Amino acid sequence: MKQRLLLRMLILFSISVYSQVQGVPPVGYTLVYGCDTDGDGFAIFDLTEIDTFITVDGTNYYEPEYYGSLTDLNTRTNPILNPESYTNIEQAQEAYIRVDPINSMTSNVLFFSLQLNAIITPSINQPTNFEVCDDEGFDGIATFDLSSKNTEILGNLTDVEIKYYSSQIDADLGINFLLVSYTSSTSLETIYVRVEDLITGCYSTTSLDLIVQDCSTLGVIEVNTFYDANTNNTFENDEINFLNGLLTYEKNNDGIQRNLYSSNGIYNIISDDENDTYDISYNILYEYNSCYNVTTTSYEDINVTNGNTVNYNFPITKIQDCGDIAVYLMSYASPRPGFDYKNRLVIINKGLETVTSGSIEFTHDPIVTFNNVSYVDTGDTGNSITNTSTGFILDFVNLEPNQSESVIIRMNVPIPTSLGTLLTNTATYAVADLSIENNTSILSETVIGSYDPNDIAESKGPEILYAEFSSTDYLYYTVRFQNVGTADAINVSIDNTLDSRLDKSTIQMLSSSHTNVFTRIEDQLNWKFDNIHLPSEDMDEPNSHGYVYYKIKPLVGYKVGDIIPNTAEIYFDFNDPVITNTFETEFITTLSNSKFNNTGFSIYPNPAKNIIELKFSRTINNIINTSIYNIQGKLILDSKNNIQNSEIQLNVSSLKSGIYFLKVNDGISKITQKLIIE
């Protein structure tokens, strides 16, 4: 997906005239809009666009000069040297134009003030491929109703215009758009989509593959799972797909259960032999069993003749209203000292009712510096951000069923931060709804020196306290991938073999960056991102990333000392797989008890009740400052301590039971570890 820049200005500026010996008078501002393609608050502006509206006698005035501040304008210092492609240096910034008379005795200086506004381009979805059967002579020609893709691309966007084009150039220029009833004369054609904000003029583009299939040798079983609001067993246009379940099918009674999860509730089972039979069933996830009911639970001995498509529906009816907001926190890459550290916060309405309002509180680790939040949908939905001393609160409104909101959190890991330091961020929805388990997301990651963008990680970190992990708890895995090649990846596939100590029956898909189909056969997992068209890093770095996020329980019987490894294989088109790291999860009795774990000190005991002992592997000063924060980032205890024999003791008897973060500062470096109070 590509996002392009379109510059628009409201020509409502004022001109001020003043003598060179006088101060600059207060004036109004010209509103200049630039399109922010990555949500960071910065854009490229052509300040010279305003020149055509400067109506003065060119023989009496010099060429315009451009400045970033009133002080620079008055003193004629630090002029903007590239006014045709100027990038704002602050998110809300003023700029100024000065036009000086050639003869100051007869003419006055002209002064123009500009207000630079970076507007986020529309956030659109990458559509799945559009496939139509060639059923008239197999000539490779078919007609596509392009408007049928509008909802998939736009999601919940309003006040926008969507059009389709035959080339990227036409899409960027907004010329020669295609009719929505479009006839393609090739078996595979890529067209381009432009979505323009009708208010600001900012726009985004993406691609759409049109595929004319020879369906004479294939049969298709299309399955829809949907909320049957009027209980008539018919999937109607105003009804929504149901996503809180798992489709299972068996082929030719072979005893192999193939589990499918679709991120949009639509499943296609392809049959290449019309003699094959399929048994298909659909099961609602256990946490929703008291809320919803499957009208038809299974179909048996289905077959489809070559060249045809058969349709089967699983209507879902409601037993009772069950609100369920899920919060998921993931990172783009592992944290590194001196570099920006980005988290993605995803909020999903997994219920069937619109949630009119709610708040998510994000708390960052005390070590990191919070920069900003981007991609907050303030225009269409009215969502808002309120910064706090430890992060921010995201207020959302009117989150519809199956709708999700995703924001990017930018932080910085300061220098020095010791390698091996564990950073923990949290996001919490403080409302008791159907599933309290998904109301809080905790992300713990170890600070590293370098990283591979294709990796796998578990959100609790490499060590889990055995006593604090119960039979109801899950492991949360994220597989991250990035196209670091030289061209876009048309298809991406991920293979993941589950360790024998993981309970494959408990796996649930939670979130993903792009539309995909997830398949599990026994302990083999696969995600297919067909026609993803993932841009390469050098083409579009922000959009060259992707991820899948799932949860799974360990098998009953895990014990202290058990280590659960996990590795994934990522395929970009037909290239050899990229093998990720092997992430190991170890169940331990105490956190960092017998080893320093590269952090410089150990805590004993951990969990603790009254007194904890800090033992240092190395010290810089004899006086150590210790600070204890709760999980919301609030400072609870703060003290200075003298080291004796490389040890200090802290009294924590006043702390309530829970998870805390202990930060140690020796004047040179700051180190944080997790502390659990029983």
XYZ file of C-alpha atoms in Angstrom:
678
model
C 0.000 0.000 0.000
C 1.288 3.434 -0.841
C 0.295 6.761 0.600
C 0.877 9.806 -1.548
C 1.106 13.505 -0.775
C -1.262 16.135 -2.082
C -0.841 19.778 -1.018
C -3.853 21.968 -0.508
C -4.067 25.479 0.905
C -6.888 27.667 2.056
C -6.079 31.030 0.492
C -7.333 33.102 3.399
C -4.081 34.855 4.246
C -3.524 38.445 5.222
C -0.771 40.791 4.107
C 0.894 43.099 6.604
C 2.732 46.219 5.533
C 5.237 47.820 7.854
C 8.256 50.070 7.822
C 11.663 48.467 8.298
C 12.228 50.508 11.444
C 9.070 49.259 13.103
C 8.272 45.956 14.796
C 6.231 43.330 13.022
C 2.522 43.874 13.738
C 0.277 40.949 14.765
C -1.502 39.415 11.794
C -3.733 36.490 10.841
C -2.382 33.234 9.424
C -2.607 31.502 6.091
C -3.610 27.884 6.713
C -1.287 25.639 4.708
C -2.061 21.906 4.661
C 0.457 19.150 3.958
C -0.353 15.474 3.904
C 1.276 13.394 6.622
C 1.932 9.965 5.098
C 3.095 8.111 8.236
C 1.189 9.758 11.074
C 4.204 11.351 12.792
C 2.943 14.944 12.518
C 5.378 15.999 9.790
C 4.841 16.683 6.086
C 6.477 18.353 3.083
C 5.166 21.826 2.230
C 5.703 23.948 -0.874
C 5.805 27.423 0.626
C 6.246 29.007 -2.811
C 2.677 28.036 -3.723
C 1.592 31.193 -1.955
C 3.763 33.352 -4.243
C 1.165 33.435 -7.014
C -1.145 35.364 -4.676
C 1.407 38.081 -3.854
C 0.051 40.969 -5.925
C 2.802 43.584 -5.856
C 4.773 45.370 -8.511
C 7.669 43.048 -9.264
C 9.885 45.926 -10.384
C 9.772 47.455 -6.889
C 10.356 44.319 -4.764
C 12.991 41.659 -4.380
C 12.179 37.939 -4.548
C 10.335 36.575 -1.474
C 12.347 35.230 1.443
C 11.147 32.471 3.787
C 11.769 32.109 7.532
C 10.865 29.713 10.329
C 10.426 32.335 13.079
C 9.586 36.011 13.564
C 13.016 36.619 15.043
C 14.725 35.260 11.942
C 12.396 37.302 9.731
C 13.191 40.554 11.566
C 16.941 39.962 11.560
C 16.985 38.281 8.125
C 18.951 35.318 9.492
C 18.571 31.568 8.962
C 16.378 31.751 5.861
C 14.623 28.593 4.680
C 16.766 27.451 1.745
C 14.353 24.879 0.310
C 10.919 26.530 0.395
C 9.683 24.313 -2.461
C 10.051 21.180 -0.297
C 10.138 22.312 3.312
C 9.538 19.812 6.120
C 8.147 21.264 9.318
C 10.411 20.850 12.353
C 7.567 21.047 14.893
C 4.154 19.388 14.722
C 2.381 22.765 14.999
C 4.576 25.347 13.320
C 4.416 28.839 11.880
C 6.409 30.038 8.870
C 6.832 33.502 7.384
C 7.356 35.139 4.000
C 9.115 38.469 3.691
C 9.132 40.649 0.551
C 11.522 43.621 0.745
C 11.248 46.756 -1.383
C 14.059 47.631 -3.733
C 13.638 51.268 -2.795
C 12.797 51.430 0.891
C 12.085 55.156 0.634
C 8.997 54.598 -1.493
C 7.778 51.127 -0.546
C 7.092 49.139 2.593
C 8.120 45.618 3.575
C 5.392 43.011 2.963
C 4.951 40.262 5.526
C 2.975 37.012 5.162
C 2.398 34.568 8.027
C 1.662 30.873 7.473
C 0.272 28.175 9.773
C 1.575 24.742 8.711
C -0.823 21.874 9.360
C 0.150 18.216 8.767
C -2.959 16.183 7.944
C -2.885 12.366 8.187
C -3.773 10.661 4.917
C -6.758 8.264 4.925
C -5.940 4.913 6.535
C -7.156 2.281 4.072
C -6.996 -1.509 3.982
C -5.060 -3.633 1.514
C -7.782 -5.567 -0.335
C -7.657 -9.284 -1.001
C -7.422 -10.404 -4.600
C -10.610 -10.107 -6.672
C -11.269 -13.444 -8.369
C -13.944 -14.065 -11.013
C -14.567 -17.243 -12.989
C -14.079 -17.144 -16.754
C -17.177 -19.061 -17.734
C -17.666 -17.971 -21.347
C -15.327 -19.835 -23.627
C -12.339 -19.592 -21.269
C -11.000 -16.579 -23.179
C -9.482 -14.868 -20.132
C -12.065 -12.059 -20.231
C -14.372 -11.282 -17.323
C -16.281 -8.360 -15.840
C -15.611 -7.134 -12.292
C -17.876 -5.020 -10.118
C -15.162 -2.872 -8.555
C -17.589 -1.208 -6.148
C -17.959 -4.530 -4.317
C -14.450 -3.944 -2.915
C -15.258 -0.508 -1.474
C -16.245 -1.669 2.005
C -13.185 -3.914 2.368
C -10.852 -1.070 1.395
C -12.552 1.768 3.278
C -13.597 0.030 6.471
C -15.382 2.732 8.472
C -13.994 5.765 6.631
C -16.456 8.537 5.794
C -16.237 11.777 3.795
C -13.907 10.165 1.271
C -14.049 9.383 -2.439
C -12.788 6.065 -3.840
C -11.858 5.535 -7.491
C -9.991 2.889 -9.468
C -7.240 3.416 -12.062
C -5.218 1.365 -14.521
C -1.821 2.773 -13.428
C -0.145 4.201 -10.353
C 0.558 7.443 -12.234
C -3.121 7.917 -13.081
C -4.047 7.207 -9.448
C -1.568 9.794 -8.189
C -2.790 12.410 -10.669
C -6.443 11.474 -10.255
C -7.051 11.133 -14.007
C -8.614 8.491 -16.284
C -10.500 6.602 -13.569
C -12.124 3.261 -14.435
C -15.834 2.531 -14.516
C -16.970 0.378 -11.580
C -18.208 -2.266 -14.041
C -14.782 -3.057 -15.458
C -13.918 -5.721 -18.014
C -10.456 -7.229 -17.793
C -8.997 -8.984 -20.818
C -6.075 -10.698 -19.085
C -5.987 -13.506 -16.562
C -4.072 -11.320 -14.060
C -4.236 -7.542 -13.988
C -3.189 -5.110 -11.284
C -5.213 -1.932 -10.964
C -4.825 0.898 -8.459
C -7.133 2.466 -5.902
C -7.171 6.084 -4.794
C -9.042 7.173 -1.652
C -9.200 10.948 -1.216
C -10.365 12.874 1.814
C -13.074 15.225 0.504
C -12.255 17.847 3.127
C -8.448 18.048 3.060
C -7.652 16.562 -0.355
C -5.068 14.215 1.170
C -5.187 10.789 -0.376
C -3.829 7.241 -0.136
C -3.388 4.626 -2.834
C -3.139 0.862 -2.895
C -3.230 -1.908 -5.485
C -5.849 -4.533 -6.322
C -5.213 -7.721 -8.300
C -7.953 -8.828 -10.688
C -7.743 -12.554 -11.397
C -9.740 -14.290 -14.113
C -9.812 -17.930 -13.075
C -10.339 -20.963 -15.224
C -12.831 -22.622 -12.935
C -13.410 -25.566 -15.251
C -10.942 -27.731 -13.291
C -11.630 -26.486 -9.756
C -14.542 -26.559 -7.410
C -15.006 -24.010 -4.648
C -16.829 -24.492 -1.352
C -17.511 -21.008 -0.031
C -18.451 -20.774 3.638
C -19.808 -17.715 5.439
C -20.165 -17.361 9.197
C -22.463 -14.464 10.073
C -24.642 -12.930 12.765
C -28.211 -13.758 11.728
C -29.875 -10.701 13.249
C -33.365 -11.512 11.933
C -32.987 -15.318 12.420
C -34.042 -16.203 8.864
C -30.894 -18.288 8.098
C -30.052 -16.018 5.158
C -26.914 -13.890 4.899
C -28.171 -10.420 3.983
C -26.338 -7.246 3.031
C -26.908 -5.483 6.347
C -25.654 -8.429 8.419
C -22.066 -8.827 9.592
C -19.648 -11.729 9.565
C -19.026 -13.557 12.831
C -15.361 -13.964 13.822
C -15.411 -15.605 17.264
C -15.285 -19.205 16.165
C -13.280 -21.879 14.379
C -14.103 -23.705 11.146
C -13.024 -27.352 10.978
C -13.219 -29.723 8.026
C -12.291 -33.304 7.255
C -11.593 -34.567 3.731
C -12.691 -38.022 2.560
C -13.095 -39.151 6.197
C -9.295 -39.270 6.541
C -9.424 -38.462 10.277
C -7.329 -35.284 9.878
C -9.012 -32.216 11.361
C -8.082 -29.071 9.438
C -8.771 -25.929 11.478
C -9.317 -22.637 9.685
C -9.585 -19.099 10.972
C -10.417 -16.265 8.569
C -9.841 -12.674 9.577
C -12.991 -11.645 7.678
C -15.331 -14.599 8.334
C -15.271 -15.882 4.740
C -13.687 -19.251 3.927
C -12.930 -20.867 0.568
C -12.143 -24.583 0.405
C -10.731 -25.476 -3.022
C -11.480 -28.932 -4.430
C -9.480 -30.283 -7.384
C -11.359 -33.594 -7.541
C -15.138 -33.622 -7.726
C -15.150 -37.097 -6.125
C -13.740 -35.695 -2.876
C -16.155 -35.230 0.023
C -15.913 -32.823 2.917
C -17.371 -32.715 6.417
C -17.481 -29.135 7.696
C -18.327 -27.899 11.183
C -18.194 -24.597 13.025
C -17.657 -24.107 16.757
C -17.974 -20.915 18.762
C -14.980 -20.157 20.986
C -15.648 -21.381 24.522
C -15.719 -17.946 26.164
C -18.691 -16.985 23.953
C -20.767 -20.142 24.417
C -23.144 -18.425 26.832
C -23.627 -15.527 24.411
C -24.196 -17.021 20.956
C -25.587 -20.116 19.304
C -24.816 -21.814 15.979
C -28.082 -22.566 14.197
C -26.496 -25.204 11.943
C -23.405 -26.805 13.441
C -22.173 -29.021 10.586
C -22.556 -30.222 6.993
C -21.512 -33.720 5.918
C -20.472 -35.359 2.663
C -20.256 -32.106 0.698
C -18.813 -32.263 -2.785
C -18.576 -29.795 -5.638
C -18.257 -30.410 -9.366
C -15.355 -28.908 -11.241
C -16.000 -25.401 -12.439
C -18.696 -24.651 -9.881
C -19.033 -22.936 -6.517
C -21.321 -24.115 -3.736
C -22.240 -21.940 -0.782
C -22.809 -22.939 2.826
C -23.689 -20.675 5.717
C -23.289 -20.957 9.455
C -25.842 -18.509 10.920
C -25.109 -17.302 14.455
C -27.902 -16.125 16.744
C -27.622 -14.164 19.967
C -28.497 -15.647 23.356
C -27.696 -12.450 25.235
C -25.734 -9.216 24.822
C -22.055 -9.783 25.590
C -19.830 -6.754 25.353
C -16.166 -7.624 24.828
C -13.400 -5.101 24.186
C -9.998 -6.699 23.588
C -6.710 -4.836 24.050
C -3.496 -6.072 22.425
C -0.053 -4.491 22.766
C 2.758 -5.458 20.380
C 6.081 -3.968 19.303
C 7.544 -3.334 15.884
C 11.025 -4.458 16.960
C 12.964 -5.199 20.136
C 14.148 -2.125 22.091
C 17.718 -0.852 21.553
C 19.625 1.845 23.487
C 19.592 5.210 21.721
C 16.887 4.208 19.232
C 13.174 4.828 18.932
C 11.010 2.029 20.284
C 7.570 1.613 18.704
C 4.574 -0.256 20.105
C 1.289 -0.930 18.342
C -1.870 -0.725 20.452
C -4.863 -2.528 18.937
C -8.394 -2.247 20.322
C -11.043 -4.630 18.938
C -14.760 -4.836 19.596
C -15.284 -8.602 19.648
C -18.932 -8.335 20.668
C -22.013 -7.860 18.476
C -23.050 -4.526 19.977
C -21.570 -1.087 19.378
C -19.606 0.190 22.389
C -20.517 3.866 22.581
C -17.470 4.971 24.583
C -14.506 3.684 26.541
C -10.967 4.457 27.664
C -7.652 2.622 27.338
C -4.799 3.588 29.664
C -1.256 3.034 28.381
C 1.617 3.016 30.874
C 5.195 2.900 29.635
C 8.229 1.516 31.424
C 9.872 4.166 33.669
C 13.143 3.835 31.747
C 11.845 4.891 28.329
C 11.008 8.402 27.174
C 7.508 8.802 25.746
C 7.429 10.752 22.464
C 3.973 10.681 20.884
C 1.008 8.672 19.616
C 0.073 8.638 15.925
C -2.747 7.328 13.753
C -5.391 8.374 16.265
C -8.688 8.551 14.369
C -9.825 11.938 15.679
C -11.677 13.068 12.566
C -14.129 10.318 11.649
C -14.781 8.853 15.092
C -13.923 11.577 17.576
C -11.310 9.502 19.395
C -8.890 11.492 21.526
C -5.595 11.227 23.430
C -4.864 12.683 26.868
C -1.213 12.550 27.889
C -0.347 11.515 31.450
C 2.881 11.527 33.439
C 3.334 7.813 32.681
C 1.857 7.526 29.182
C -1.593 8.452 27.900
C -5.314 7.650 27.923
C -7.030 6.847 24.627
C -10.754 7.671 24.666
C -12.755 5.982 21.893
C -16.374 6.381 20.816
C -18.833 4.254 18.836
C -16.639 1.212 18.249
C -18.792 -1.045 16.082
C -18.859 -4.882 16.047
C -15.674 -6.345 14.458
C -14.228 -2.836 14.241
C -10.699 -2.224 15.442
C -8.636 0.859 16.188
C -4.861 0.797 15.973
C -2.415 3.486 17.107
C 1.374 3.665 17.019
C 3.231 4.609 20.214
C 6.690 6.122 19.809
C 9.172 5.995 22.683
C 12.933 6.233 23.021
C 15.310 3.963 24.931
C 17.920 6.270 26.515
C 21.683 5.852 26.547
C 22.954 4.230 28.634
C 20.493 1.392 29.129
C 22.186 -1.905 29.886
C 21.688 -4.737 27.429
C 19.416 -7.353 28.968
C 17.252 -4.800 30.803
C 13.614 -5.857 30.769
C 11.196 -3.118 29.639
C 7.500 -3.555 30.440
C 4.607 -1.553 28.980
C 0.934 -2.101 29.776
C -2.435 -1.217 28.251
C -5.650 -1.580 30.245
C -9.380 -1.301 29.565
C -10.770 -0.756 33.061
C -14.260 -2.138 32.458
C -15.449 -5.579 33.538
C -16.956 -7.097 30.399
C -17.348 -10.657 29.116
C -13.627 -11.532 29.002
C -11.557 -9.782 31.659
C -8.507 -11.714 30.438
C -8.236 -9.621 27.249
C -8.842 -6.274 28.989
C -5.164 -5.912 29.913
C -2.132 -6.471 27.712
C 1.376 -6.544 29.211
C 4.397 -6.426 26.900
C 7.833 -7.238 28.346
C 10.879 -7.114 26.065
C 14.609 -7.350 26.663
C 16.881 -4.523 25.507
C 19.220 -5.803 22.796
C 22.137 -4.448 20.785
C 20.948 -5.366 17.279
C 17.953 -7.146 15.796
C 16.508 -9.045 12.865
C 13.141 -7.581 11.751
C 11.846 -11.116 11.100
C 11.459 -12.653 14.542
C 9.195 -14.280 17.109
C 8.689 -13.226 20.728
C 6.422 -13.949 23.686
C 4.934 -10.972 25.519
C 5.814 -12.051 29.075
C 9.531 -12.190 28.327
C 11.993 -15.088 28.526
C 11.250 -15.938 32.174
C 7.875 -16.660 33.762
C 7.382 -17.055 37.478
C 5.889 -20.516 37.958
C 3.846 -19.559 41.025
C 2.207 -16.637 39.191
C 1.184 -18.601 36.058
C -2.112 -20.479 36.421
C -4.067 -22.935 34.296
C -6.152 -20.060 32.919
C -3.135 -18.099 31.663
C -1.905 -18.023 28.075
C 1.370 -17.446 26.302
C 1.102 -14.610 23.758
C 3.288 -14.955 20.658
C 3.999 -12.338 17.996
C 5.639 -13.267 14.693
C 6.959 -10.114 13.026
C 8.077 -9.874 9.427
C 9.483 -7.200 7.132
C 10.183 -7.178 3.401
C 13.858 -6.178 3.217
C 14.131 -7.158 -0.471
C 14.129 -4.908 -3.513
C 10.548 -5.389 -4.763
C 7.119 -5.822 -3.250
C 6.231 -9.291 -1.987
C 3.049 -10.469 -3.686
C 2.463 -13.318 -1.229
C 3.738 -13.962 2.297
C 3.376 -17.230 4.189
C 4.362 -18.177 7.743
C 4.947 -21.707 9.037
C 5.139 -22.348 12.768
C 5.564 -25.789 14.372
C 4.236 -25.961 17.916
C 6.406 -27.448 20.611
C 5.086 -30.669 22.168
C 4.608 -28.843 25.492
C 2.016 -26.469 23.998
C -1.675 -27.376 23.975
C -2.630 -27.011 20.305
C -6.352 -27.219 21.099
C -6.213 -23.861 22.945
C -4.717 -21.699 20.191
C -6.609 -18.546 19.237
C -5.769 -15.939 16.611
C -5.972 -12.453 18.116
C -4.732 -9.917 15.595
C -2.799 -9.491 12.360
C -1.493 -6.671 10.220
C -3.201 -7.808 6.998
C -6.081 -10.019 5.864
C -5.064 -13.690 5.968
C -6.271 -17.259 6.366
C -4.881 -19.217 9.309
C -4.742 -23.024 9.139
C -3.817 -25.552 11.818
C -3.293 -29.241 11.070
C -2.223 -30.988 14.287
C 0.832 -29.039 15.526
C 1.547 -27.327 12.178
C 0.433 -23.694 11.890
C 0.278 -21.697 8.674
C -0.767 -18.156 7.805
C -1.309 -17.209 4.142
C -1.254 -13.555 3.100
C -2.178 -13.953 -0.572
C -1.838 -10.835 -2.719
C -0.577 -8.812 0.225
C 1.765 -6.786 -2.037
C 3.976 -5.948 0.916
C 6.259 -3.092 -0.194
C 9.992 -3.431 0.258
C 11.851 -1.463 2.908
C 13.378 0.931 0.376
C 10.002 1.520 -1.315
C 7.890 2.262 1.776
C 9.545 1.467 5.118
C 6.542 2.122 7.426
C 4.332 -0.248 5.419
C 6.990 -2.919 4.811
C 6.195 -4.571 8.170
C 3.587 -7.158 9.151
C 2.731 -9.449 12.039
C 0.511 -12.174 13.436
C -0.435 -12.369 17.106
C -1.887 -15.444 18.804
C -2.300 -17.006 22.226
C -1.917 -20.606 23.396
C -1.697 -22.478 26.702
C 1.065 -24.857 27.772
C -0.022 -28.433 28.373
C -1.002 -29.331 31.905
C 2.014 -30.671 33.786
C 4.575 -27.972 33.000
C 7.021 -27.525 35.865
C 9.858 -25.363 37.105
C 12.820 -25.565 34.754
C 10.735 -26.392 31.666
C 11.778 -24.436 28.589
C 9.340 -24.017 25.688
C 11.030 -23.030 22.400
C 9.260 -21.463 19.424
C 10.581 -20.766 15.924
C 8.852 -19.611 12.743
C 9.642 -19.764 9.024
C 8.633 -16.815 6.861
C 8.281 -17.137 3.076
C 8.311 -14.122 0.768
C 6.943 -15.268 -2.624
C 9.131 -18.120 -3.928
C 12.275 -17.254 -1.975
C 13.882 -19.554 0.571
C 12.339 -19.178 4.023
C 13.642 -16.689 6.543
C 14.175 -18.660 9.764
C 13.449 -16.558 12.829
C 15.185 -16.687 16.172
C 14.152 -19.385 18.625
C 12.358 -17.717 21.513
C 12.619 -19.722 24.735
C 10.165 -19.392 27.617
C 11.430 -20.751 30.936
C 9.346 -21.380 34.064
C 11.337 -20.374 37.132
C 10.855 -20.187 40.915
C 12.237 -16.669 41.418
C 13.029 -13.869 39.021
C 16.773 -13.398 38.452
C 17.589 -15.172 41.735
C 20.805 -16.986 40.969
C 21.998 -15.091 37.925
C 22.475 -11.449 37.036
C 20.909 -11.883 33.583
C 23.098 -9.088 32.130
C 21.349 -6.475 34.263
C 24.053 -5.984 36.907
C 22.124 -7.035 40.010
C 19.887 -9.787 41.351
C 16.822 -9.644 43.623
C 16.269 -12.187 46.381
C 13.683 -13.345 47.227
C 11.389 -12.585 44.314
C 8.414 -12.923 44.988
C 8.899 -11.237 48.342
C 6.882 -10.204 51.405
C 9.016 -8.112 53.753
C 12.725 -7.698 52.975
C 14.494 -8.009 49.618
C 18.230 -8.188 49.077
C 19.909 -6.633 46.036
C 23.267 -8.158 45.145
C 25.406 -6.342 42.581
C 27.848 -7.914 40.151
C 29.526 -4.542 39.656
C 29.116 -1.059 41.130
C 30.220 2.402 40.109
C 29.363 4.336 43.277
C 28.843 3.406 46.920
C 25.448 5.140 47.011
C 22.581 3.637 45.027
C 19.204 5.278 44.419
C 16.325 2.761 44.340
C 12.809 3.549 43.072
C 9.798 1.222 43.061
C 6.899 1.870 40.668
C 3.526 0.140 40.427
C 2.273 -1.293 37.144
C 0.605 2.039 36.271
C 3.997 3.756 36.521
C 3.314 5.587 39.804
C 6.319 6.045 42.099
C 5.626 4.159 45.362
C 8.989 4.095 47.199
C 12.162 6.091 46.638
C 15.365 5.914 48.713
C 19.136 6.268 48.701
C 21.150 3.340 50.027
C 24.787 2.676 50.959
C 26.252 -0.513 49.487
C 27.902 -2.911 51.929
C 29.715 -5.960 50.551
C 28.053 -5.380 47.143
C 24.613 -5.724 48.751
C 21.764 -3.566 49.996
C 18.481 -4.474 51.677
C 15.075 -2.888 51.121
C 11.967 -3.127 53.283
C 8.947 -3.730 51.036
C 6.468 -4.823 53.714
C 4.312 -1.746 53.078
C 3.622 -2.739 49.469
C 0.365 -4.421 48.518
C 0.387 -7.720 46.625
C 1.051 -7.284 42.904
C 3.632 -6.580 40.216
C 6.086 -3.701 40.616
C 9.166 -2.381 38.849
C 12.387 -1.742 40.772
C 14.689 0.842 39.182
C 18.302 1.154 40.354
C 20.367 4.259 39.548
C 24.068 4.419 40.426
C 24.575 7.834 38.823
C 25.928 6.340 35.620
C 23.282 3.921 34.420
C 19.679 3.022 35.218
C 18.514 -0.596 35.423
C 14.966 -1.866 35.949
C 13.754 -5.324 36.982
C 10.346 -6.766 37.777
C 9.466 -7.271 41.450
C 6.522 -9.363 42.670
C 5.032 -8.841 46.121
C 3.053 -11.721 47.612
